C-alpha cells in the first residue's frame, strides 16, 4: 500500500481516490453477491477462476445486475479457455487447430477437461478443471448458451486460420487488414457477443446488438492498445502482432527496435501504431452513449477509460520497448471511480486526447497525422457530444481537505507500523 501511495504522491486526486476506495467504499453489490455465490460450491469455483485470471475485472463483472452476471462470467471463462489453447506455443499445431475449431461443441460436453497445456501456461488450471465451467455453462438459459456458442465458433475458427498461417508470414502479421482481422477475431467478436448478451438479458435495448461496427470497435480499441503495450512481452515469447505494413515503412528489423541506436525509428513506429488506434474513438463513445443500464455502462466504460489512459502513457514512450508499461494503481482507481456516467467518461477521453497532443513531437514523421487524428477526435466530441465537460469535476474544497488529512493519517499509520 505504501508504494502505491508514494507512486501517486504528486497527484492529490489519485491519493484521494485511493483512500476513498480503501476506507470509504460504499457497501456495494459485491458483498451481497458473494453470499449468493458462496451457497453454490460449483458457481463459487467459477468466480474463483475469474478472480484468479483477473482480480480487478472480476470485481467489475460481479457488480453486474443479476440478469447478466453469471452469463458474462461464463462467457469470460469460456473465452479464457479458448485463449489458453491459442496462446500455448508448446501444443502441436494440428492438435491446437482441432481444439480451437471444436471448442463451441466442447462447451456442451459434460466432464471435458484438458491437461495437455505446457506447465508455464498461466491459466492452465482453468482447463484442467474445465468440467466445472461446462456444468455451470449448461445451467445458463438457452438464449445465453446460444450467443456464447456462436461467438466461440467464430472465434475458434478465426484463431485456427491464424495459427495455421492463412493470414501470416511465418509468425508475424503482415498487412493492416490482417491486423484488423486478427483483432476482430480475438476482441471485436467479444464486443458482438457481449452486445447480444446485453440485448438477450433485456437490460439493454435490442438495437445495441444491431450495429456490429460499433461493438467491434469496442474490442478493437482495447486489443490494439494491449498489443502496443505488450510489444516487449510478446517479442520475448516469440510473438509478433504489430503489422509489417506499419513498422516495415521505417525498418526491416522488428526486434531491433529495442536497440538504443534505433530510438528515432522506434519512436516513429510507435506513433504510427498509436495513430492506427485513434480512429476507433468515435465508435467507442457512440456505443457507450447508447447504453441504458448503469451496471452495463460501468462494465463497458471501465476498460475503455483504462485503454485511453494506457494509450496516452505508451505514446512516445521508449519504455514500451523494454518493459510492460502500466498506469499507476492510483490512476486506475481514480478512473474506475469516475467511470459511472457519460460526462465523466467523455471528460477523461478529452483529458487523455489532450495528453496525446502535448506529447506529439514535431520531429516525428507521424506528427501531422497524429495532430489531424487528435483534432478529428476532439472535433467529433464537440459536434456529437456538445454538452460534455472538458475536465473531470473536482471535489468540493471541504471534502478534498478531509481526504488529504485522511491520506496523511494513513501514511503516518503505515510508516509508524513499519518502524514498530
Ligand atoms: C473483455 C473486455 C470488455 C469489457 C467490457 C465491454 C467490452 C466490449 C467489447 C469488447 C470487450 C469488452 O474487457 C476486458 C478488460 C480486462 O480484462 N482487463 C484486464 C487488464 C488487462 O490489461 O488485461 C484486467 O485484469 O482487469 C478485456 O481486456 N477483455 C475482455 C475479455 C472478455 C470479456 Cl467478456 C470482456 C479482453 C479483450 C481481448 C480485449 C476482448
Short mmCIF file of C-alpha atoms and ligand atoms in Angstrom, two decimals:
data_model
loop_
_atom_site.label_atom_id
_atom_site.label_comp_id
_atom_site.label_asym_id
_atom_site.label_seq_id
_atom_site.Cartn_x
_atom_site.Cartn_y
_atom_site.Cartn_z
CA UNK A 1 0.00 0.00 0.00
CA UNK A 2 2.81 2.44 0.88
CA UNK A 3 4.46 2.02 -2.53
CA UNK A 4 1.11 2.59 -4.25
CA UNK A 5 0.50 5.80 -2.24
CA UNK A 6 4.07 7.00 -2.82
CA UNK A 7 3.75 6.45 -6.59
CA UNK A 8 0.79 8.87 -6.58
CA UNK A 9 2.36 11.35 -4.16
CA UNK A 10 2.42 14.21 -6.69
CA UNK A 11 -1.20 13.56 -7.72
CA UNK A 12 -3.64 14.59 -4.96
CA UNK A 13 -6.73 13.43 -6.89
CA UNK A 14 -5.24 9.93 -7.12
CA UNK A 15 -4.33 9.88 -3.43
CA UNK A 16 -7.85 10.85 -2.52
CA UNK A 17 -9.26 8.17 -4.87
CA UNK A 18 -7.02 5.51 -3.30
CA UNK A 19 -8.04 6.44 0.24
CA UNK A 20 -11.74 6.74 -0.61
CA UNK A 21 -11.59 3.35 -2.34
CA UNK A 22 -9.81 1.68 0.57
CA UNK A 23 -11.69 3.13 3.52
CA UNK A 24 -14.93 4.75 2.38
CA UNK A 25 -16.12 2.43 -0.36
CA UNK A 26 -19.93 2.30 -0.19
CA UNK A 27 -21.39 -1.15 0.55
CA UNK A 28 -21.53 -2.50 -2.99
CA UNK A 29 -23.30 -5.41 -4.66
CA UNK A 30 -20.15 -7.46 -4.32
CA UNK A 31 -20.69 -8.42 -0.68
CA UNK A 32 -24.29 -9.37 -1.35
CA UNK A 33 -23.34 -11.36 -4.43
CA UNK A 34 -20.52 -13.11 -2.64
CA UNK A 35 -23.06 -14.52 -0.18
CA UNK A 36 -25.25 -15.72 -3.04
CA UNK A 37 -22.30 -17.29 -4.82
CA UNK A 38 -20.94 -18.91 -1.64
CA UNK A 39 -24.11 -21.01 -1.32
CA UNK A 40 -23.32 -22.83 -4.55
CA UNK A 41 -19.95 -24.59 -4.48
CA UNK A 42 -19.61 -25.02 -8.26
CA UNK A 43 -20.58 -21.44 -9.01
CA UNK A 44 -18.12 -20.31 -6.36
CA UNK A 45 -15.35 -22.21 -8.17
CA UNK A 46 -16.23 -20.32 -11.37
CA UNK A 47 -15.98 -16.95 -9.64
CA UNK A 48 -12.71 -18.10 -8.05
CA UNK A 49 -11.36 -18.83 -11.56
CA UNK A 50 -12.46 -15.35 -12.57
CA UNK A 51 -10.69 -13.80 -9.55
CA UNK A 52 -7.51 -15.70 -10.40
CA UNK A 53 -7.39 -14.66 -14.07
CA UNK A 54 -8.17 -11.01 -13.43
CA UNK A 55 -8.91 -9.61 -9.99
CA UNK A 56 -9.96 -6.11 -10.95
CA UNK A 57 -12.05 -7.15 -13.96
CA UNK A 58 -13.67 -9.86 -11.82
CA UNK A 59 -14.89 -7.18 -9.41
CA UNK A 60 -16.43 -5.26 -12.33
CA UNK A 61 -18.24 -8.41 -13.56
CA UNK A 62 -19.55 -9.12 -10.05
CA UNK A 63 -21.12 -5.64 -9.96
CA UNK A 64 -23.33 -6.51 -12.96
CA UNK A 65 -27.09 -6.87 -12.40
CA UNK A 66 -28.39 -10.38 -11.57
CA UNK A 67 -29.79 -10.94 -15.10
CA UNK A 68 -26.30 -10.82 -16.66
CA UNK A 69 -23.67 -11.62 -14.04
CA UNK A 70 -23.38 -15.39 -14.49
CA UNK A 71 -23.73 -15.28 -18.29
CA UNK A 72 -20.84 -12.81 -18.57
CA UNK A 73 -18.71 -14.66 -16.00
CA UNK A 74 -19.10 -17.85 -18.06
CA UNK A 75 -18.60 -16.08 -21.40
CA UNK A 76 -15.33 -14.72 -19.97
CA UNK A 77 -14.20 -18.15 -18.70
CA UNK A 78 -15.06 -19.91 -21.98
CA UNK A 79 -13.08 -17.28 -23.91
CA UNK A 80 -10.19 -17.63 -21.45
CA UNK A 81 -10.22 -21.38 -22.09
CA UNK A 82 -10.05 -20.81 -25.84
CA UNK A 83 -7.31 -18.23 -25.40
CA UNK A 84 -5.28 -20.63 -23.24
CA UNK A 85 -5.25 -23.10 -26.14
CA UNK A 86 -4.41 -20.44 -28.75
CA UNK A 87 -1.66 -18.96 -26.60
CA UNK A 88 0.23 -22.21 -25.92
CA UNK A 89 3.29 -22.47 -28.18
CA UNK A 90 4.09 -25.96 -26.81
CA UNK A 91 0.94 -27.53 -28.33
CA UNK A 92 1.21 -29.40 -31.62
CA UNK A 93 -0.30 -27.17 -34.36
CA UNK A 94 -2.77 -29.76 -35.71
CA UNK A 95 -3.98 -30.58 -32.21
CA UNK A 96 -4.31 -26.87 -31.42
CA UNK A 97 -6.40 -26.18 -34.54
CA UNK A 98 -8.62 -29.20 -33.94
CA UNK A 99 -9.35 -27.95 -30.39
CA UNK A 100 -9.92 -24.35 -31.49
CA UNK A 101 -12.33 -25.36 -34.25
CA UNK A 102 -14.35 -27.67 -31.99
CA UNK A 103 -14.40 -25.58 -28.80
CA UNK A 104 -18.00 -24.48 -29.42
CA UNK A 105 -19.01 -28.18 -29.18
CA UNK A 106 -16.65 -28.94 -26.28
CA UNK A 107 -18.50 -26.48 -24.02
CA UNK A 108 -21.58 -28.78 -24.24
CA UNK A 109 -19.64 -31.96 -23.31
CA UNK A 110 -20.14 -32.73 -19.62
CA UNK A 111 -16.90 -33.83 -17.94
CA UNK A 112 -14.48 -32.47 -20.59
CA UNK A 113 -11.16 -31.10 -19.37
CA UNK A 114 -7.67 -30.66 -20.76
CA UNK A 115 -4.30 -31.43 -19.21
CA UNK A 116 -2.02 -31.04 -22.26
CA UNK A 117 -1.11 -27.36 -21.80
CA UNK A 118 2.55 -26.59 -21.16
CA UNK A 119 3.46 -26.18 -17.46
CA UNK A 120 4.08 -22.43 -17.88
CA UNK A 121 0.68 -21.59 -19.37
CA UNK A 122 -0.74 -19.20 -16.75
CA UNK A 123 -4.39 -20.30 -16.95
CA UNK A 124 -3.55 -23.99 -17.30
CA UNK A 125 -5.54 -24.78 -14.12
CA UNK A 126 -8.73 -23.43 -15.74
CA UNK A 127 -8.65 -26.09 -18.48
CA UNK A 128 -7.56 -28.82 -16.04
CA UNK A 129 -10.86 -28.25 -14.17
CA UNK A 130 -12.90 -27.11 -17.17
CA UNK A 131 -15.70 -29.62 -16.40
CA UNK A 132 -16.78 -27.17 -13.67
CA UNK A 133 -17.11 -24.32 -16.17
CA UNK A 134 -19.06 -26.59 -18.54
CA UNK A 135 -21.54 -27.65 -15.82
CA UNK A 136 -22.26 -24.00 -14.95
CA UNK A 137 -22.47 -23.06 -18.64
CA UNK A 138 -25.14 -25.74 -19.09
CA UNK A 139 -27.14 -24.13 -16.25
CA UNK A 140 -27.46 -20.85 -18.19
CA UNK A 141 -30.70 -20.05 -20.04
CA UNK A 142 -30.54 -21.31 -23.64
CA UNK A 143 -30.62 -17.76 -25.08
CA UNK A 144 -27.24 -17.09 -23.39
CA UNK A 145 -25.75 -20.51 -24.28
CA UNK A 146 -26.59 -19.85 -27.95
CA UNK A 147 -24.77 -16.49 -28.01
CA UNK A 148 -21.69 -17.90 -26.24
CA UNK A 149 -21.52 -20.94 -28.55
CA UNK A 150 -21.95 -18.81 -31.69
CA UNK A 151 -19.11 -16.41 -30.75
CA UNK A 152 -16.90 -19.32 -29.62
CA UNK A 153 -17.44 -20.96 -33.01
CA UNK A 154 -16.47 -17.83 -34.96
CA UNK A 155 -13.52 -17.00 -32.70
CA UNK A 156 -12.15 -20.56 -32.60
CA UNK A 157 -12.21 -20.85 -36.38
CA UNK A 158 -10.67 -17.40 -36.81
CA UNK A 159 -7.87 -18.25 -34.36
CA UNK A 160 -7.24 -21.57 -36.13
CA UNK A 161 -6.98 -19.80 -39.51
CA UNK A 162 -4.38 -17.53 -37.98
CA UNK A 163 -2.46 -20.23 -36.15
CA UNK A 164 -2.22 -22.27 -39.34
CA UNK A 165 -0.80 -19.32 -41.21
CA UNK A 166 -3.57 -18.27 -43.59
CA UNK A 167 -3.05 -14.62 -42.74
CA UNK A 168 0.56 -14.62 -41.66
CA UNK A 169 4.08 -14.59 -42.94
CA UNK A 170 5.74 -17.08 -40.59
CA UNK A 171 4.51 -15.99 -37.17
CA UNK A 172 4.14 -12.28 -37.93
CA UNK A 173 1.12 -10.21 -39.02
CA UNK A 174 1.69 -8.77 -42.50
CA UNK A 175 -0.91 -6.20 -43.50
CA UNK A 176 -3.13 -3.75 -41.60
CA UNK A 177 -6.10 -5.70 -42.97
CA UNK A 178 -4.73 -8.90 -41.36
CA UNK A 179 -4.08 -7.00 -38.12
CA UNK A 180 -7.69 -5.76 -38.09
CA UNK A 181 -8.98 -9.24 -38.86
CA UNK A 182 -6.94 -10.77 -36.02
CA UNK A 183 -8.16 -8.11 -33.57
CA UNK A 184 -11.70 -8.70 -34.79
CA UNK A 185 -11.45 -12.43 -34.05
CA UNK A 186 -9.99 -12.10 -30.57
CA UNK A 187 -11.69 -8.89 -29.37
CA UNK A 188 -14.22 -7.46 -31.86
CA UNK A 189 -16.19 -10.71 -31.60
CA UNK A 190 -16.24 -10.27 -27.81
CA UNK A 191 -17.99 -6.95 -28.42
CA UNK A 192 -20.53 -8.69 -30.69
CA UNK A 193 -21.15 -11.42 -28.12
CA UNK A 194 -21.47 -9.03 -25.19
CA UNK A 195 -23.93 -6.85 -27.11
CA UNK A 196 -26.01 -9.96 -27.91
CA UNK A 197 -25.95 -10.93 -24.21
CA UNK A 198 -26.96 -7.39 -23.12
CA UNK A 199 -29.89 -7.48 -25.58
CA UNK A 200 -30.92 -11.05 -24.61
CA UNK A 201 -30.95 -10.11 -20.90
CA UNK A 202 -33.47 -7.34 -21.54
CA UNK A 203 -31.24 -4.88 -19.65
CA UNK A 204 -30.34 -3.12 -22.90
CA UNK A 205 -32.33 -2.25 -25.98
CA UNK A 206 -32.10 -4.88 -28.79
CA UNK A 207 -30.67 -2.13 -31.04
CA UNK A 208 -27.35 -2.40 -29.12
CA UNK A 209 -26.72 -5.70 -30.92
CA UNK A 210 -27.59 -4.34 -34.38
CA UNK A 211 -24.67 -2.02 -35.09
CA UNK A 212 -21.86 -4.56 -35.41
CA UNK A 213 -19.31 -1.93 -36.33
CA UNK A 214 -19.69 -0.09 -33.01
CA UNK A 215 -19.42 -3.23 -30.85
CA UNK A 216 -16.47 -4.41 -32.94
CA UNK A 217 -14.67 -1.10 -32.31
CA UNK A 218 -15.12 -1.52 -28.55
CA UNK A 219 -12.98 -4.66 -28.70
CA UNK A 220 -10.57 -3.31 -31.34
CA UNK A 221 -9.71 -0.27 -29.22
CA UNK A 222 -8.88 -2.46 -26.20
CA UNK A 223 -6.97 -5.12 -28.11
CA UNK A 224 -4.89 -2.79 -30.27
CA UNK A 225 -3.89 -0.82 -27.17
CA UNK A 226 -2.90 -4.07 -25.42
CA UNK A 227 -0.86 -5.13 -28.45
CA UNK A 228 1.09 -1.86 -28.38
CA UNK A 229 1.65 -2.08 -24.61
CA UNK A 230 2.75 -5.73 -24.81
CA UNK A 231 5.43 -5.30 -27.53
CA UNK A 232 8.29 -6.48 -25.35
CA UNK A 233 6.48 -9.34 -23.61
CA UNK A 234 5.21 -10.72 -26.93
CA UNK A 235 8.62 -10.38 -28.56
CA UNK A 236 10.28 -12.25 -25.67
CA UNK A 237 7.64 -15.00 -26.08
CA UNK A 238 8.31 -15.30 -29.83
CA UNK A 239 5.11 -13.49 -30.88
CA UNK A 240 4.71 -10.51 -33.15
CA UNK A 241 1.37 -8.73 -33.62
CA UNK A 242 2.39 -5.29 -34.93
CA UNK A 243 1.66 -5.41 -38.68
CA UNK A 244 4.63 -5.27 -41.02
CA UNK A 245 2.71 -2.81 -43.23
CA UNK A 246 3.20 -0.29 -40.37
CA UNK A 247 6.69 -1.00 -38.98
CA UNK A 248 8.14 -2.02 -42.40
CA UNK A 249 7.88 1.64 -43.51
CA UNK A 250 10.60 2.52 -41.01
CA UNK A 251 12.75 -0.58 -40.53
CA UNK A 252 13.27 -4.15 -41.70
CA UNK A 253 14.26 -5.36 -38.23
CA UNK A 254 11.27 -5.52 -35.85
CA UNK A 255 13.27 -6.93 -32.92
CA UNK A 256 15.96 -4.26 -33.46
CA UNK A 257 13.54 -1.54 -32.27
CA UNK A 258 14.73 -2.26 -28.72
CA UNK A 259 18.29 -1.08 -29.51
CA UNK A 260 19.12 2.40 -28.19
CA UNK A 261 20.70 3.39 -31.54
CA UNK A 262 17.31 2.80 -33.22
CA UNK A 263 15.37 5.04 -30.82
CA UNK A 264 14.28 7.52 -33.55
CA UNK A 265 12.92 4.72 -35.76
CA UNK A 266 11.29 3.09 -32.74
CA UNK A 267 9.53 6.35 -31.91
CA UNK A 268 8.17 6.64 -35.46
CA UNK A 269 6.89 3.05 -35.45
CA UNK A 270 5.21 3.57 -32.08
CA UNK A 271 3.46 6.75 -33.20
CA UNK A 272 2.26 5.02 -36.38
CA UNK A 273 0.77 2.25 -34.21
CA UNK A 274 -0.93 4.76 -31.87
CA UNK A 275 -2.31 6.61 -34.91
CA UNK A 276 -3.94 3.38 -36.08
CA UNK A 277 -5.83 3.02 -32.75
CA UNK A 278 -7.16 6.58 -32.57
CA UNK A 279 -9.65 6.00 -35.40
CA UNK A 280 -11.82 3.83 -33.10
CA UNK A 281 -12.54 6.59 -30.55
CA UNK A 282 -15.78 7.95 -32.12
CA UNK A 283 -17.30 4.44 -32.30
CA UNK A 284 -16.35 3.70 -28.67
CA UNK A 285 -18.00 6.89 -27.41
CA UNK A 286 -21.10 6.34 -29.59
CA UNK A 287 -21.51 2.81 -28.21
CA UNK A 288 -21.08 3.92 -24.57
CA UNK A 289 -23.54 6.78 -25.05
CA UNK A 290 -26.24 4.37 -26.25
CA UNK A 291 -26.16 2.21 -23.09
CA UNK A 292 -29.11 2.47 -20.69
CA UNK A 293 -28.34 0.18 -17.74
CA UNK A 294 -25.98 1.54 -15.06
CA UNK A 295 -24.18 -1.75 -14.34
CA UNK A 296 -23.67 -2.44 -18.06
CA UNK A 297 -22.38 1.10 -18.54
CA UNK A 298 -19.76 0.73 -15.78
CA UNK A 299 -18.72 -2.69 -17.06
CA UNK A 300 -18.17 -1.31 -20.59
CA UNK A 301 -16.73 2.09 -19.70
CA UNK A 302 -14.03 0.99 -17.24
CA UNK A 303 -11.87 -0.99 -19.72
CA UNK A 304 -12.21 1.79 -22.31
CA UNK A 305 -11.02 4.59 -20.00
CA UNK A 306 -8.13 2.35 -18.89
CA UNK A 307 -7.27 1.89 -22.57
CA UNK A 308 -7.23 5.61 -23.44
CA UNK A 309 -5.07 6.26 -20.34
CA UNK A 310 -2.71 3.45 -21.40
CA UNK A 311 -2.57 4.78 -24.96
CA UNK A 312 -1.57 8.24 -23.70
CA UNK A 313 1.07 6.64 -21.45
CA UNK A 314 2.67 4.47 -24.16
CA UNK A 315 2.68 7.25 -26.79
CA UNK A 316 6.20 8.50 -27.42
CA UNK A 317 7.43 6.35 -24.52
CA UNK A 318 10.56 4.30 -25.24
CA UNK A 319 9.93 2.16 -22.14
CA UNK A 320 7.43 0.18 -24.27
CA UNK A 321 10.45 -1.40 -25.97
CA UNK A 322 11.97 -2.54 -22.69
CA UNK A 323 9.21 -3.47 -20.26
CA UNK A 324 5.48 -3.68 -19.71
CA UNK A 325 4.31 -0.09 -19.16
CA UNK A 326 1.36 0.19 -16.77
CA UNK A 327 -0.76 3.04 -15.49
CA UNK A 328 -0.35 3.79 -11.78
CA UNK A 329 -2.72 2.00 -9.39
CA UNK A 330 -3.83 5.43 -8.16
CA UNK A 331 -4.73 6.49 -11.71
CA UNK A 332 -6.61 3.22 -12.27
CA UNK A 333 -8.64 3.62 -9.07
CA UNK A 334 -9.45 7.23 -9.89
CA UNK A 335 -10.62 6.22 -13.39
CA UNK A 336 -12.70 3.28 -12.13
CA UNK A 337 -14.44 5.50 -9.59
CA UNK A 338 -15.20 8.17 -12.20
CA UNK A 339 -16.48 5.84 -14.95
CA UNK A 340 -20.10 5.89 -13.83
CA UNK A 341 -21.55 8.40 -16.28
CA UNK A 342 -21.04 9.62 -19.82
CA UNK A 343 -19.99 13.16 -18.81
CA UNK A 344 -17.06 11.82 -16.80
CA UNK A 345 -16.09 9.29 -19.49
CA UNK A 346 -16.01 11.99 -22.17
CA UNK A 347 -14.06 14.29 -19.85
CA UNK A 348 -11.49 11.51 -19.28
CA UNK A 349 -11.19 10.87 -23.04
CA UNK A 350 -10.73 14.60 -23.61
CA UNK A 351 -8.02 14.84 -20.96
CA UNK A 352 -6.03 11.95 -22.45
CA UNK A 353 -6.53 13.14 -26.04
CA UNK A 354 -5.03 16.40 -24.80
CA UNK A 355 -2.11 14.49 -23.23
CA UNK A 356 -1.53 12.80 -26.60
CA UNK A 357 -1.40 16.17 -28.35
CA UNK A 358 1.09 17.56 -25.81
CA UNK A 359 3.34 14.50 -26.25
CA UNK A 360 3.23 14.75 -30.06
CA UNK A 361 6.73 15.51 -31.35
CA UNK A 362 7.19 17.85 -34.34
CA UNK A 363 10.25 15.85 -35.41
CA UNK A 364 8.22 12.62 -35.71
CA UNK A 365 7.17 11.60 -39.25
CA UNK A 366 3.61 10.99 -37.96
CA UNK A 367 3.38 14.40 -36.25
CA UNK A 368 0.91 15.84 -38.76
CA UNK A 369 -1.23 12.73 -38.98
CA UNK A 370 -1.40 12.45 -35.19
CA UNK A 371 -2.37 16.14 -34.96
CA UNK A 372 -5.12 15.53 -37.53
CA UNK A 373 -6.37 12.40 -35.73
CA UNK A 374 -6.38 14.17 -32.36
CA UNK A 375 -8.13 17.18 -33.91
CA UNK A 376 -10.72 14.86 -35.51
CA UNK A 377 -11.41 13.10 -32.19
CA UNK A 378 -11.84 16.47 -30.41
CA UNK A 379 -13.99 17.79 -33.23
CA UNK A 380 -16.12 14.66 -33.15
CA UNK A 381 -16.72 15.14 -29.42
CA UNK A 382 -17.67 18.81 -29.71
CA UNK A 383 -20.06 18.04 -32.59
CA UNK A 384 -21.67 14.87 -31.26
CA UNK A 385 -21.48 15.38 -27.50
CA UNK A 386 -21.71 19.20 -27.36
CA UNK A 387 -22.75 19.48 -23.70
CA UNK A 388 -19.98 17.29 -22.29
CA UNK A 389 -17.50 18.88 -19.87
CA UNK A 390 -13.84 19.39 -20.76
CA UNK A 391 -12.44 18.14 -17.49
CA UNK A 392 -13.49 15.88 -14.65
CA UNK A 393 -15.44 17.74 -11.96
CA UNK A 394 -13.20 18.45 -8.97
CA UNK A 395 -14.23 17.56 -5.43
CA UNK A 396 -15.52 20.36 -3.26
CA UNK A 397 -12.79 22.05 -1.18
CA UNK A 398 -14.00 20.79 2.19
CA UNK A 399 -14.18 17.14 1.13
CA UNK A 400 -10.74 17.29 -0.51
CA UNK A 401 -9.23 18.78 2.66
CA UNK A 402 -10.81 15.98 4.66
CA UNK A 403 -9.48 13.35 2.27
CA UNK A 404 -5.98 14.84 2.26
CA UNK A 405 -5.99 14.66 6.06
CA UNK A 406 -7.03 11.01 5.77
CA UNK A 407 -4.16 10.45 3.31
CA UNK A 408 -1.67 11.96 5.74
CA UNK A 409 -3.10 9.95 8.64
CA UNK A 410 -2.86 6.72 6.60
CA UNK A 411 0.71 7.45 5.57
CA UNK A 412 1.65 8.17 9.18
CA UNK A 413 -0.01 4.94 10.33
CA UNK A 414 1.78 2.89 7.67
CA UNK A 415 5.17 4.45 8.46
CA UNK A 416 4.73 4.07 12.25
CA UNK A 417 3.75 0.46 11.71
CA UNK A 418 6.85 -0.17 9.60
CA UNK A 419 9.12 1.12 12.41
CA UNK A 420 7.34 -0.73 15.26
C1 LIG B 1 -13.47 -8.18 -22.19
C2 LIG B 1 -13.33 -6.68 -22.21
C3 LIG B 1 -14.63 -5.93 -22.38
C4 LIG B 1 -15.33 -5.44 -21.30
C5 LIG B 1 -16.49 -4.69 -21.47
C6 LIG B 1 -17.00 -4.44 -22.72
C7 LIG B 1 -16.34 -4.91 -23.85
C8 LIG B 1 -16.84 -4.67 -25.14
C9 LIG B 1 -16.18 -5.15 -26.24
C10 LIG B 1 -15.03 -5.91 -26.09
C11 LIG B 1 -14.51 -6.16 -24.84
C12 LIG B 1 -15.13 -5.67 -23.70
O1 LIG B 1 -12.64 -6.16 -21.11
C13 LIG B 1 -11.53 -6.87 -20.58
C14 LIG B 1 -10.81 -5.99 -19.56
C15 LIG B 1 -9.73 -6.74 -18.80
O2 LIG B 1 -9.71 -7.94 -18.77
N1 LIG B 1 -8.79 -6.04 -18.21
C16 LIG B 1 -7.65 -6.62 -17.54
C17 LIG B 1 -6.49 -5.71 -17.71
C18 LIG B 1 -5.61 -6.04 -18.88
O3 LIG B 1 -4.75 -5.22 -19.15
O4 LIG B 1 -5.73 -7.10 -19.47
C19 LIG B 1 -7.84 -6.74 -16.06
O5 LIG B 1 -7.15 -7.58 -15.48
O6 LIG B 1 -8.64 -6.00 -15.50
C20 LIG B 1 -10.60 -7.37 -21.66
O7 LIG B 1 -9.48 -6.90 -21.78
N2 LIG B 1 -11.04 -8.39 -22.49
C21 LIG B 1 -12.32 -8.97 -22.36
C22 LIG B 1 -12.44 -10.36 -22.40
C23 LIG B 1 -13.66 -10.98 -22.22
C24 LIG B 1 -14.77 -10.18 -21.98
CL1 LIG B 1 -16.29 -10.94 -21.71
C25 LIG B 1 -14.69 -8.79 -21.96
C26 LIG B 1 -10.09 -8.99 -23.45
C27 LIG B 1 -10.12 -8.47 -24.91
C28 LIG B 1 -9.16 -9.32 -25.73
C29 LIG B 1 -9.67 -7.03 -25.02
C30 LIG B 1 -11.53 -8.60 -25.50
#
